[in-house]
Coordinates of C-alpha atoms and ligand atoms in Angstrom, one line a residue:
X230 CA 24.4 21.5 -4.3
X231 CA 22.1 24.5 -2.9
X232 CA 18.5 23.3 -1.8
X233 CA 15.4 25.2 -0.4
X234 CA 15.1 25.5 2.8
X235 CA 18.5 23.8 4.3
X236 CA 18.3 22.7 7.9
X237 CA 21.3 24.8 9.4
X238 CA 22.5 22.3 12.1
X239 CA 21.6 18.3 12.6
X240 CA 19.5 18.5 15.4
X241 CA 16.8 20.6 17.0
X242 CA 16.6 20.8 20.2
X243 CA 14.1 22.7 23.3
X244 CA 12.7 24.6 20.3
X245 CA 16.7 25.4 18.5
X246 CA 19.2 24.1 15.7
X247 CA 21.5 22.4 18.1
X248 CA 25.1 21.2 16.8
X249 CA 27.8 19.2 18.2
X250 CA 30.4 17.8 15.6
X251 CA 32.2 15.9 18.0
X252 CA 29.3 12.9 16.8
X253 CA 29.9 11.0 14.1
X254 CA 29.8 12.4 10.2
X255 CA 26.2 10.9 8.4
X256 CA 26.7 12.3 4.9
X257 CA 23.4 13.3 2.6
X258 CA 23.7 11.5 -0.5
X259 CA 21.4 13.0 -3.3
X260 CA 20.0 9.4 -4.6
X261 CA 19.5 10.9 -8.4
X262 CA 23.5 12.1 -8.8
X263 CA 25.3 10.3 -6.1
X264 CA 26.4 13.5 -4.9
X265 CA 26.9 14.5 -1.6
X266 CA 24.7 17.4 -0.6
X267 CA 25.4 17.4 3.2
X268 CA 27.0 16.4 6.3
X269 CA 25.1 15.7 9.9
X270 CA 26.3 14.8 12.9
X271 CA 25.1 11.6 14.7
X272 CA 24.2 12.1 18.4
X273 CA 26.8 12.3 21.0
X274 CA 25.9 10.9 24.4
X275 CA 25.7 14.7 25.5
X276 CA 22.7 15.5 23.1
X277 CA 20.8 12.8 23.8
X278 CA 20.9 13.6 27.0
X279 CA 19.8 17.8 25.9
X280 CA 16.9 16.2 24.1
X281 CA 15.4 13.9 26.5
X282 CA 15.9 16.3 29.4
X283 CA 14.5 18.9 27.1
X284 CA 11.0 16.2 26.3
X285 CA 11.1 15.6 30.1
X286 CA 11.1 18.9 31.6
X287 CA 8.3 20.3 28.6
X288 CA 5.8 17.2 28.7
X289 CA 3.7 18.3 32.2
X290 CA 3.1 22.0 31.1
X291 CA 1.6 21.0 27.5
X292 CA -0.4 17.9 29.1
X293 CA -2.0 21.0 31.2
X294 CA -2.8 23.2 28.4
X295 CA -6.2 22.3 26.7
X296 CA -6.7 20.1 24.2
X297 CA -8.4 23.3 22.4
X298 CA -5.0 25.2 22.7
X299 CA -2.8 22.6 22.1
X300 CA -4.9 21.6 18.8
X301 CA -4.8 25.3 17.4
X302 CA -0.7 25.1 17.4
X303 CA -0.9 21.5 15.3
X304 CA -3.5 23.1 13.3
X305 CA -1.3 26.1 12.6
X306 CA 1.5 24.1 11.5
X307 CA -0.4 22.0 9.1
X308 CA -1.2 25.1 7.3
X309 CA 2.6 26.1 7.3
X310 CA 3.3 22.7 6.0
X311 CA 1.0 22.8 3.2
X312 CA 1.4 26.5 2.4
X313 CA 5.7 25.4 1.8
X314 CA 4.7 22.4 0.3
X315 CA 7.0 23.0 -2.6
X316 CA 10.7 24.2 -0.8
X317 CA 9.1 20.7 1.5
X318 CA 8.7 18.6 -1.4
X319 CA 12.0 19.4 -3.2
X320 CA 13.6 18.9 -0.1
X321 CA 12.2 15.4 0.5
X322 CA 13.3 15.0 -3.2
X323 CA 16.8 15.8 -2.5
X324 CA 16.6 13.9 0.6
X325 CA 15.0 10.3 -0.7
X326 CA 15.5 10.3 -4.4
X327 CA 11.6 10.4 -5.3
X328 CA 10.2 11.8 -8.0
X329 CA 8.9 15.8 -7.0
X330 CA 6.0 14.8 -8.8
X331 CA 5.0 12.4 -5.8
X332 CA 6.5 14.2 -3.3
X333 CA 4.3 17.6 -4.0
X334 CA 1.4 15.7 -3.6
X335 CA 2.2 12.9 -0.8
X336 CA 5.0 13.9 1.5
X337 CA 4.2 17.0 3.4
X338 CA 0.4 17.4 2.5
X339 CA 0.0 14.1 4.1
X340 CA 2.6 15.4 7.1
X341 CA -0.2 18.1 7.2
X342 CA -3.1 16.2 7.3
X343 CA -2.2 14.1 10.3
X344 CA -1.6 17.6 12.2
X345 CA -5.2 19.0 10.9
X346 CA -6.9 16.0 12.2
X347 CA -4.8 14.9 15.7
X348 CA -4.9 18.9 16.3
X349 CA -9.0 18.9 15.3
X350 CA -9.5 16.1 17.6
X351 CA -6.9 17.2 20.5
X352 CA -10.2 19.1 22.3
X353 CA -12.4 16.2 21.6
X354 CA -10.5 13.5 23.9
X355 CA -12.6 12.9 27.2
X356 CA -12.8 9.9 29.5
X357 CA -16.1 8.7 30.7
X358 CA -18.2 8.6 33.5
X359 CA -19.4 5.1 34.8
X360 CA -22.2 5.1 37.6
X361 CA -21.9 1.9 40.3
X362 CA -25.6 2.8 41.9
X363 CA -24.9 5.9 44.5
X364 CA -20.6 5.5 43.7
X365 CA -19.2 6.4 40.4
X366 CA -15.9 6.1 38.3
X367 CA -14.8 8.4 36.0
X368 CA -11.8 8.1 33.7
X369 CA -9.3 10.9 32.6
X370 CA -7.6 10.1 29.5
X371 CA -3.9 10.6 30.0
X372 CA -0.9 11.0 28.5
X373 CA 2.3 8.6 28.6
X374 CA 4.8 11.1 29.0
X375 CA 7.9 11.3 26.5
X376 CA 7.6 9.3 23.6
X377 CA 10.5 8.4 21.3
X378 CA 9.7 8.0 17.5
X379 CA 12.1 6.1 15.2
X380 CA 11.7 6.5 11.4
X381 CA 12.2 4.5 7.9
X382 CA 14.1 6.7 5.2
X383 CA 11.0 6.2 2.6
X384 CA 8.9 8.6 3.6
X385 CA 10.7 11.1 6.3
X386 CA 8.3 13.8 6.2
X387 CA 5.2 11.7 6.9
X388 CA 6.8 9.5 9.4
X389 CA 7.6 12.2 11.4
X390 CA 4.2 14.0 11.7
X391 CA 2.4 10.8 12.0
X392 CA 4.0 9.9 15.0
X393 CA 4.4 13.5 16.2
X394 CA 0.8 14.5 15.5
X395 CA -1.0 12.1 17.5
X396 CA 1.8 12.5 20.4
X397 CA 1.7 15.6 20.9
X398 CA -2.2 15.8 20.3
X399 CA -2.2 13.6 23.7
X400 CA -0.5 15.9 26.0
X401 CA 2.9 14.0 25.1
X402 CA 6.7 14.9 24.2
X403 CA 8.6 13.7 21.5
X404 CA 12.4 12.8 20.5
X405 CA 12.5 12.1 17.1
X406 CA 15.2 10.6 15.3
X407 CA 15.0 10.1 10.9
X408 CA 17.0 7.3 9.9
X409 CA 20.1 8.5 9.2
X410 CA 19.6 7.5 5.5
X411 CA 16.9 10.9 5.0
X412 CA 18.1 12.9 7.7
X413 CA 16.7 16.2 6.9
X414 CA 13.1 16.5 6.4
X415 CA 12.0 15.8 10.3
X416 CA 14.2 18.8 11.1
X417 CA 12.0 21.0 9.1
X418 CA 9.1 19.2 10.7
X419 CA 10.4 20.9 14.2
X420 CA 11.2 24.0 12.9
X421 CA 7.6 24.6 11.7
X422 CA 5.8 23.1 14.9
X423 CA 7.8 25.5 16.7
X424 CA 7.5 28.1 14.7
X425 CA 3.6 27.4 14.7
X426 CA 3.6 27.9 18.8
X427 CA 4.6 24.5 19.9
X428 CA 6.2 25.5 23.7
X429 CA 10.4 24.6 23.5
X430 CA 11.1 20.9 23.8
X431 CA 8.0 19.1 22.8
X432 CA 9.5 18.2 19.8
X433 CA 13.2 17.5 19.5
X434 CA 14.7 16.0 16.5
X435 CA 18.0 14.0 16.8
X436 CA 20.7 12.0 14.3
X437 CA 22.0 8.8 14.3
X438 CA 22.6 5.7 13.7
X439 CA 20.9 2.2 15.3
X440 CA 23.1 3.0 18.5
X441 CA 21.3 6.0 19.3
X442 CA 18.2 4.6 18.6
X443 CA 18.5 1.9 21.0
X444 CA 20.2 4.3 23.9
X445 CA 16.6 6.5 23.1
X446 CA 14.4 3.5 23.7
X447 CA 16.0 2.1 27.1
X448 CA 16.4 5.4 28.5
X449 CA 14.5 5.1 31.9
X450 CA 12.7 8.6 30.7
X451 CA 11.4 7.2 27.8
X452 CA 7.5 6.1 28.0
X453 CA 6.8 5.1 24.7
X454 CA 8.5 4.1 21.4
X455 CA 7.0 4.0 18.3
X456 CA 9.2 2.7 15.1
X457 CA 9.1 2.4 11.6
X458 CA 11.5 -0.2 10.4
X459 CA 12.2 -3.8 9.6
X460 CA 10.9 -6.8 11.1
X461 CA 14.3 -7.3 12.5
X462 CA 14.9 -4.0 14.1
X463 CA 11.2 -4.3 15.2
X464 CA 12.4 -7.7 17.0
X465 CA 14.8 -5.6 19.0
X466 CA 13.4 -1.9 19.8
X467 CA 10.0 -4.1 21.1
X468 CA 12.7 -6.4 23.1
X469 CA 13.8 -3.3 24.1
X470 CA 11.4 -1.6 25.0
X471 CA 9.3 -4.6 27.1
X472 CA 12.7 -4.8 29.3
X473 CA 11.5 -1.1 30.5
X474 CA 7.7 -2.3 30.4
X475 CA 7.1 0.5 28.0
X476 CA 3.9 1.2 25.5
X477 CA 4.9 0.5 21.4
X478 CA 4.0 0.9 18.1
X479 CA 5.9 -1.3 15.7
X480 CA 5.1 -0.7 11.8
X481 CA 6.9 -3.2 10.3
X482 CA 7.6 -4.9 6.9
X483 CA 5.6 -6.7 4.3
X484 CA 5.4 -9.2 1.6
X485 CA 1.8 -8.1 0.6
X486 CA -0.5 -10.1 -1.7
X487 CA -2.7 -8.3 -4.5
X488 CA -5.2 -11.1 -5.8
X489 CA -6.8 -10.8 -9.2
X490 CA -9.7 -12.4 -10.2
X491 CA -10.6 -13.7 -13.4
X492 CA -13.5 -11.1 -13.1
X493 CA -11.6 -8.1 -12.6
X494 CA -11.2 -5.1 -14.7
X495 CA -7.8 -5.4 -16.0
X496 CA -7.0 -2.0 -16.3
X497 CA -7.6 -0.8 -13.1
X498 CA -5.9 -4.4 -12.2
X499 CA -3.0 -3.2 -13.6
X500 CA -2.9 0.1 -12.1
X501 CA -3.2 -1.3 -8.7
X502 CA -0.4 -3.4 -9.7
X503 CA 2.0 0.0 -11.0
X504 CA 0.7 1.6 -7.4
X505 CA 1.7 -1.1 -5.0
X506 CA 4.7 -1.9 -6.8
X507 CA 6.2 1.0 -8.1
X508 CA 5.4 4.2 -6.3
X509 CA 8.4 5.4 -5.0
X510 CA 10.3 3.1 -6.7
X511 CA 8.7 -0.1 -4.9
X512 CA 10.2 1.3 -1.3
X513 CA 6.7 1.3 0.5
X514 CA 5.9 -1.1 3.1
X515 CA 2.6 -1.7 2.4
X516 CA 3.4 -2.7 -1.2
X517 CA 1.5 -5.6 -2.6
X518 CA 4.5 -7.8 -4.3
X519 CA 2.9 -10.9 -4.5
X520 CA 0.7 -10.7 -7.7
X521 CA -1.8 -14.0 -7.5
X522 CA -3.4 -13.9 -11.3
X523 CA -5.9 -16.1 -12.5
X524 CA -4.8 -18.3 -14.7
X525 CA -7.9 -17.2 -17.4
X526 CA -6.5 -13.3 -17.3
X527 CA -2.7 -14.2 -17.0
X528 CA -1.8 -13.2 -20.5
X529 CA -3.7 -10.4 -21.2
X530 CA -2.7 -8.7 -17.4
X531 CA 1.0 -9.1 -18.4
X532 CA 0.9 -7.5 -22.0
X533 CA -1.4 -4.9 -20.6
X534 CA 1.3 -4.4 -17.6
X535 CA 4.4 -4.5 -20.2
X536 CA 2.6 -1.9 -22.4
X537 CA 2.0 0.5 -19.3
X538 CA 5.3 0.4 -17.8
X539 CA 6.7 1.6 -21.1
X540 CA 4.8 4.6 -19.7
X541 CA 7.1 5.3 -17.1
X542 CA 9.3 8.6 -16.8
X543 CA 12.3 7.6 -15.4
X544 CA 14.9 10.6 -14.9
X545 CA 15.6 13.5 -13.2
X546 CA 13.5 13.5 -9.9
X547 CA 13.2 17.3 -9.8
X548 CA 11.4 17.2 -13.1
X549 CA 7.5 17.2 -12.9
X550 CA 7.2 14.7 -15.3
X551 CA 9.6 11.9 -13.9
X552 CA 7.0 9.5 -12.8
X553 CA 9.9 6.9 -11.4
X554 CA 13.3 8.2 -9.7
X555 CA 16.1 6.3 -8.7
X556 CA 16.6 3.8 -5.1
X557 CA 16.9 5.7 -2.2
X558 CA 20.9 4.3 -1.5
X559 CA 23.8 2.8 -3.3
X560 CA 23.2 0.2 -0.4
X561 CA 20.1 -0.2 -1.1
X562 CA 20.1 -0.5 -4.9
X563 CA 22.4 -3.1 -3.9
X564 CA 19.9 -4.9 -1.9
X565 CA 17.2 -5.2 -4.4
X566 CA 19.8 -6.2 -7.3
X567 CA 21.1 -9.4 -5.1
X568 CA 17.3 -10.3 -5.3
X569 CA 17.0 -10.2 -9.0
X570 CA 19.7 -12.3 -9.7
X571 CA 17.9 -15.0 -7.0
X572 CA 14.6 -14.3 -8.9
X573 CA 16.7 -15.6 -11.8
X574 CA 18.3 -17.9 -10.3
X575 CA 15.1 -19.8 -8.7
X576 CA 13.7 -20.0 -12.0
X577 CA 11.2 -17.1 -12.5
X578 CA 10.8 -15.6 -16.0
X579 CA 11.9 -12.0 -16.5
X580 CA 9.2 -10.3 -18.0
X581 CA 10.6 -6.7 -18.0
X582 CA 13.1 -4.6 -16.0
X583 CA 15.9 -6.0 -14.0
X584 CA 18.8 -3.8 -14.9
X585 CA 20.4 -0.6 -13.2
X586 CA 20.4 2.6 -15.8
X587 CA 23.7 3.6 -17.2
X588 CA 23.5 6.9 -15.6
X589 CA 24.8 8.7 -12.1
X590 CA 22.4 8.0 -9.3
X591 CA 20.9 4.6 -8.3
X592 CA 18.5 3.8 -10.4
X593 CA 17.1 0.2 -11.4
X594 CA 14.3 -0.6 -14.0
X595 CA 10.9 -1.0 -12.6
X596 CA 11.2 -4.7 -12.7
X597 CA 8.6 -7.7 -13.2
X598 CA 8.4 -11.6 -12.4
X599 CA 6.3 -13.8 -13.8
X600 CA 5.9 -17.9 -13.1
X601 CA 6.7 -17.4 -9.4
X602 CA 6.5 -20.2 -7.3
X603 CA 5.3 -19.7 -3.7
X604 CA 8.7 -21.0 -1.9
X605 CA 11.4 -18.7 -4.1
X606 CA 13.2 -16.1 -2.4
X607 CA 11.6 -13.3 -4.6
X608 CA 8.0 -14.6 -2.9
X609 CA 8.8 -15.0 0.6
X610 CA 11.4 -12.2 1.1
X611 CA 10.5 -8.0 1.7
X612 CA 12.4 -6.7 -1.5
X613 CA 11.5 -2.7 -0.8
X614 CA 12.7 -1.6 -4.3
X615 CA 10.9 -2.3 -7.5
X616 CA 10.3 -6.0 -7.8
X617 CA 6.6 -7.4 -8.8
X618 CA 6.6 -11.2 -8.7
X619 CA 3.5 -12.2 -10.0
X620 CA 2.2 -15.7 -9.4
X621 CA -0.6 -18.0 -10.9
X622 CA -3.8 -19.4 -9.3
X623 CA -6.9 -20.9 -10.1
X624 CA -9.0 -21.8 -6.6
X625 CA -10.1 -19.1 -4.6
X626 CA -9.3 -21.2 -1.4
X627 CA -6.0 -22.4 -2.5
X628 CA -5.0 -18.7 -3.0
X629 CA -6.2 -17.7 -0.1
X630 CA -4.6 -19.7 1.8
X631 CA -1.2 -19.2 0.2
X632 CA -1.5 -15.3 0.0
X633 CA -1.8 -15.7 4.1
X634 CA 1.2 -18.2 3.5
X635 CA 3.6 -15.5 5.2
X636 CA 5.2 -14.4 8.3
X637 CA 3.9 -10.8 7.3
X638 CA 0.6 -9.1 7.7
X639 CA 0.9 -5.5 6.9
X640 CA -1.7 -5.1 4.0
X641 CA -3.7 -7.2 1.0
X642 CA -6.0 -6.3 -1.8
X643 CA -8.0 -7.9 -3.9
X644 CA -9.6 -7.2 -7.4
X645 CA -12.9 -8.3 -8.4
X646 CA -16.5 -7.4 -9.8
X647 CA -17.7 -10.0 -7.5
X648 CA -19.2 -8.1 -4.6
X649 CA -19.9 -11.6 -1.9
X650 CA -15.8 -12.4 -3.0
X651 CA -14.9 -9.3 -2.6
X652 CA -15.6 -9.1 1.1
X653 CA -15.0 -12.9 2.1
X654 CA -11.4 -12.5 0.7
X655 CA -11.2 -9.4 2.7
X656 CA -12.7 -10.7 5.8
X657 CA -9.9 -13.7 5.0
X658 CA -6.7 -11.4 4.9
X659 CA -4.1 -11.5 7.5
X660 CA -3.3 -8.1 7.5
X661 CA -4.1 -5.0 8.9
X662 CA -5.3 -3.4 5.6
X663 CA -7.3 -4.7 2.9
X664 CA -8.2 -3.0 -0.5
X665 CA -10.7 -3.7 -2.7
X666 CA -10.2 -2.7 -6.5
X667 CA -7.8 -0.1 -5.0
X668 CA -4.2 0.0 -3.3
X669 CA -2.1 1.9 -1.2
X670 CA -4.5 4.3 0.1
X671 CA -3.6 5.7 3.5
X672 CA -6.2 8.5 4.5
X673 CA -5.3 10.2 8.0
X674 CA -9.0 9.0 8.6
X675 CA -8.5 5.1 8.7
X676 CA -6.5 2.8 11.0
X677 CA -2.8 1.5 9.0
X678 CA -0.7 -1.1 10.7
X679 CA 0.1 -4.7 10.1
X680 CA -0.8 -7.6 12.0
X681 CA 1.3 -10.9 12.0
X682 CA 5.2 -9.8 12.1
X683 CA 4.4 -6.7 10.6
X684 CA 3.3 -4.7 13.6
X685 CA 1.8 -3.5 16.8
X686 CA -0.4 -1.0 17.2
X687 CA -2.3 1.0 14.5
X688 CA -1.4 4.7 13.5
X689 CA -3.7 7.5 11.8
X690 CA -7.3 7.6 12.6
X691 CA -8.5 7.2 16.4
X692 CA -7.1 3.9 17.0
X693 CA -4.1 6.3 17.1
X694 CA -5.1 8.1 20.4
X695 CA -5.3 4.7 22.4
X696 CA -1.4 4.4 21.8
X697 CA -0.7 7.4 23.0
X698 CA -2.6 8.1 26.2
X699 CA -3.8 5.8 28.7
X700 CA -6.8 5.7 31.3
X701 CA -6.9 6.4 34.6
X702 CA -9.4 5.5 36.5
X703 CA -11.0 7.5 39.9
X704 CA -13.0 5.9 42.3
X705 CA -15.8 7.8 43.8
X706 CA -17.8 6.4 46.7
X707 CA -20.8 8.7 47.9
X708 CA -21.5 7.4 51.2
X709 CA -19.6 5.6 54.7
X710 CA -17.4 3.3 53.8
X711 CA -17.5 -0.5 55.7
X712 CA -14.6 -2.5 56.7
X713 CA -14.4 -6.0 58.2
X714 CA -12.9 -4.8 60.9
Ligands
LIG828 P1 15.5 -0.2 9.5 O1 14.8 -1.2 10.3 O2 16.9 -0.6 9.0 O3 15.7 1.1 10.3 C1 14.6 1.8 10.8 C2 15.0 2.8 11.9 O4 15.5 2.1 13.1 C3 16.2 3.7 11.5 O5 16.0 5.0 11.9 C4 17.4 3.0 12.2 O6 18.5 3.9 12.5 C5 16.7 2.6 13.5 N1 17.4 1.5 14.2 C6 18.1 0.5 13.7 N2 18.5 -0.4 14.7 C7 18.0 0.1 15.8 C8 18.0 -0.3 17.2 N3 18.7 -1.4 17.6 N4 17.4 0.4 18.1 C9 16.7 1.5 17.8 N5 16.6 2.0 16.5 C10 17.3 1.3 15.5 O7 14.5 0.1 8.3 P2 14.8 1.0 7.0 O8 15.7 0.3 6.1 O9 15.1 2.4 7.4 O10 13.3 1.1 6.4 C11 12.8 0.1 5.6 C12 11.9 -0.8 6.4 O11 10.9 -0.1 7.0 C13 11.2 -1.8 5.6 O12 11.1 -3.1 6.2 C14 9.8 -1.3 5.5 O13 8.8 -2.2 5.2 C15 9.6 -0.6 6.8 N6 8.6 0.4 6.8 C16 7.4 0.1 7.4 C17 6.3 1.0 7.4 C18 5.0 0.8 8.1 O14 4.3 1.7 8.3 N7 4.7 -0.4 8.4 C19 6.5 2.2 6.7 C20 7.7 2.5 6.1 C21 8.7 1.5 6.1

């Protein structure tokens, strides 16, 4: 199957395609057909070795270059990003599954706005100067050295600017390596920071499996790892990584609650709802699957949410007006299905969805739980396909206390026209992003990362810059210096 803009080899390497098909076959499976529409080649021990020599031997040249200069080459590939932003977005199509109508507005225009504003702020990063009376400190803000980024398949192109964009703002080098599930997009990612002026081997983008993750992270090279994953592979890249004492990022999982008040406007209720539940299919981490209704609303938010998911265009993702495309994998289609038939199980009511389309590709029904009870599967477990489970409450307290009822902590929001309960139940959250009458927002400009199990470490925004450079500081003493002796 032809697509725009085809990554000629599977990795890129000291600023060039790089291939070496001794490494194991990762095939490209189009989500919408099921079809095959490439093979890569996982990482021999050979090229990871090309790639981190390549960061290594880069990294102390770029760190030297201004932050003016090194911003202008970020800043030039944003505008390359945004002015491909279609052969990008059909390309993140064919390489996730999601509709082209999000991915012409999310996927590399948010990829580009992370390189605008990390490159806009690259000159602005100072340390300070502290005066002791006559002695001073100043601090010079540093940066690590060669940072490894690991992504999620949901969003490949974002992933990978967010993490390089920031790095490489910092005076750092990056090894990239997609999950081998969307393997393509971060290639194109390289291509245009090189092609922008980034100096050879600042970024290099490898393939692979878990295995060449993990020989990435405890590479003795390696100064700081930032993943996007699971809680689980979080557990062990941080292990990892703390074995080599080195600086993280971990954005995690979720199980996020949505709380809606009896005051609430329904309709935007509901679209909140749709947004963190069924963008992308549900496969965003920050989704909010635990729907806490008020008791007084329940009825009229689920007619009003069955009537607007009739809405949904559910096809062809390459077709402007599919508004829902298929699961990203047969694997993970799989995944999600096993939790339907639990929801079932347990006892929830199945208010809509819950069955895979009779057509090629992996698509399931956006799909909708009411009656949940805090303790079934469908409540406590990240789902990351199209699941809402939407549960009752009366209490403010009481659901407070059971939305933070969770190992997780990535994100919450709340709907209300109650302006006091608006902020307490934010203030209340245990996550590390809160929404108010909104959800799923996630400007360059703010901080986004979990708290709890969901993460260390906040990307975006200037929280980014502290985890990826550090201070040093220099001690300056004026006059004689005494001794004891
Ligand atoms: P995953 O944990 O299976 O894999 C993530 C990445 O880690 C992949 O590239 C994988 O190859 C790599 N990996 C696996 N084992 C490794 C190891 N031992 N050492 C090093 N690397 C290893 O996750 P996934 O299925 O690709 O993505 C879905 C998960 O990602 C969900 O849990 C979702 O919530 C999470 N996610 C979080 C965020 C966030 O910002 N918090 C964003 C998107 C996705």
């Amino acid at each position: 199957m032809p697509y725009p803009t085809q990554p000629t080899a599977s990795h890129y390497i000291n600023g060039q395609y790089v291939e070496d098909t001794a490494g194991t076959p990762i095939d490209v499976i189009y989500a919408a057909t099921g079809e095959k529409i490439a093979t890569l080649h996982s990482a021999t021990p050979a090229i990871i070795e090309q790639a981190v020599a390549a960061a290594k031997a880069a990294q102390p040249a770029w760190a030297a270059m201004t932050g003016t200069e090194r911003g202008r080459i970020l800043r030039r590939a944003a505008d390359i990003l945004r002015e491909r932003n279609h052969d990008l977005s059909v390309l993140e199509t064919y390489d996730t599954g999601k509709p082209y109508q999000e991915t012409s507005v999310v996927d590399a225009t948010s990829g580009a706005d992370a390189l605008e504003y990390f490159g806009g702020m690259a000159a602005t990063l100072t340390g300070e100067h502290i005066q002791l009376g006559e002695d001073w400190v100043y601090t010079r803000r540093e940066a690590l050295g060669v940072c490894v980024g690991i992504g999620a398949w949901n969003y490949p192109t974002q992933i990978a600017c967010w993490k390089g964009a920031p790095a490489l703002a910092c005076g750092n080098s990056m090894v990239f390596k997609p999950s081998e599930t969307t393997p393509l997009c971060a290639l194109k990612v390289a291509e245009i920071l090189h092609e922008a002026g980034l100096p050879a081997g600042l970024y290099n983008v490898i393939q692979g499996l878990g295995d060449v993750g993990a020989a990435l992270v405890t590479d003795p090279r390696v100064d700081k790892v930032s993943l996007t994953g699971s809680v689980p592979t979080g557990r062990k890249v941080y292990a990892a990584a703390a074995a080599g004492i080195k600086h993280v990022t971990m954005e995690l999982g979720g199980k996020s609650p949505m709380i809606v008040f009896e005051d609430a406007d329904i309709e935007n209720a509901v679209s909140g709802a749709i947004l963190g539940n069924f963008y992308s299919s549900g496969q965003v981490c920050s989704n909010g699957t635990r729907v806490f209704v008020h008791t007084a609303i329940k009825d009229a938010f689920l007619t009003r949410l069955a009537e607007r998911l009739k809405g949904a265009v559910i096809g062809d993702p390459m077709d402007p007006d599919t508004s829902f495309g298929p699961m990203v994998s047969a694997r993970q289609m799989g995944i999600v299905q096993g939790y339907i038939e639990k929801g079932i199980a347990e006892g929830a009511r199945l208010v809509c969805g819950g069955k895979q389309l009779d057509q090629d590709g992996f698509f399931l029904e956006p799909t909708v739980f009411a009656d949940v009870k805090d303790d079934m599967t469908i409540a406590r477990e990240e789902i990351f396909g199209p699941v809402m489970a939407v549960l009752d409450f009366e209490d403010e307290d009481d659901v407070m206390a059971r939305a933070n009822d969770t190992e997780f902590g990535l994100a919450a929001g709340v709907f209300t026209r109650d302006l006091s309960r608006a902020h307490r139940v934010a203030a209340n959250f245990e996550a590390g992003t809160c929404y108010i009458n909104t959800y799923n927002d996630a400007p360059v400009e703010a901080p986004f990362g979990g708290s709890k199990n969901s993460g260390v470490g906040r990307e975006n925004s200037k929280a980014a810059i502290e985890h990826y450079s550090q201070l040093k500081s220099v001690y300056v003493r004026m006059g004689d210096l005494e001794a004891p002796f």
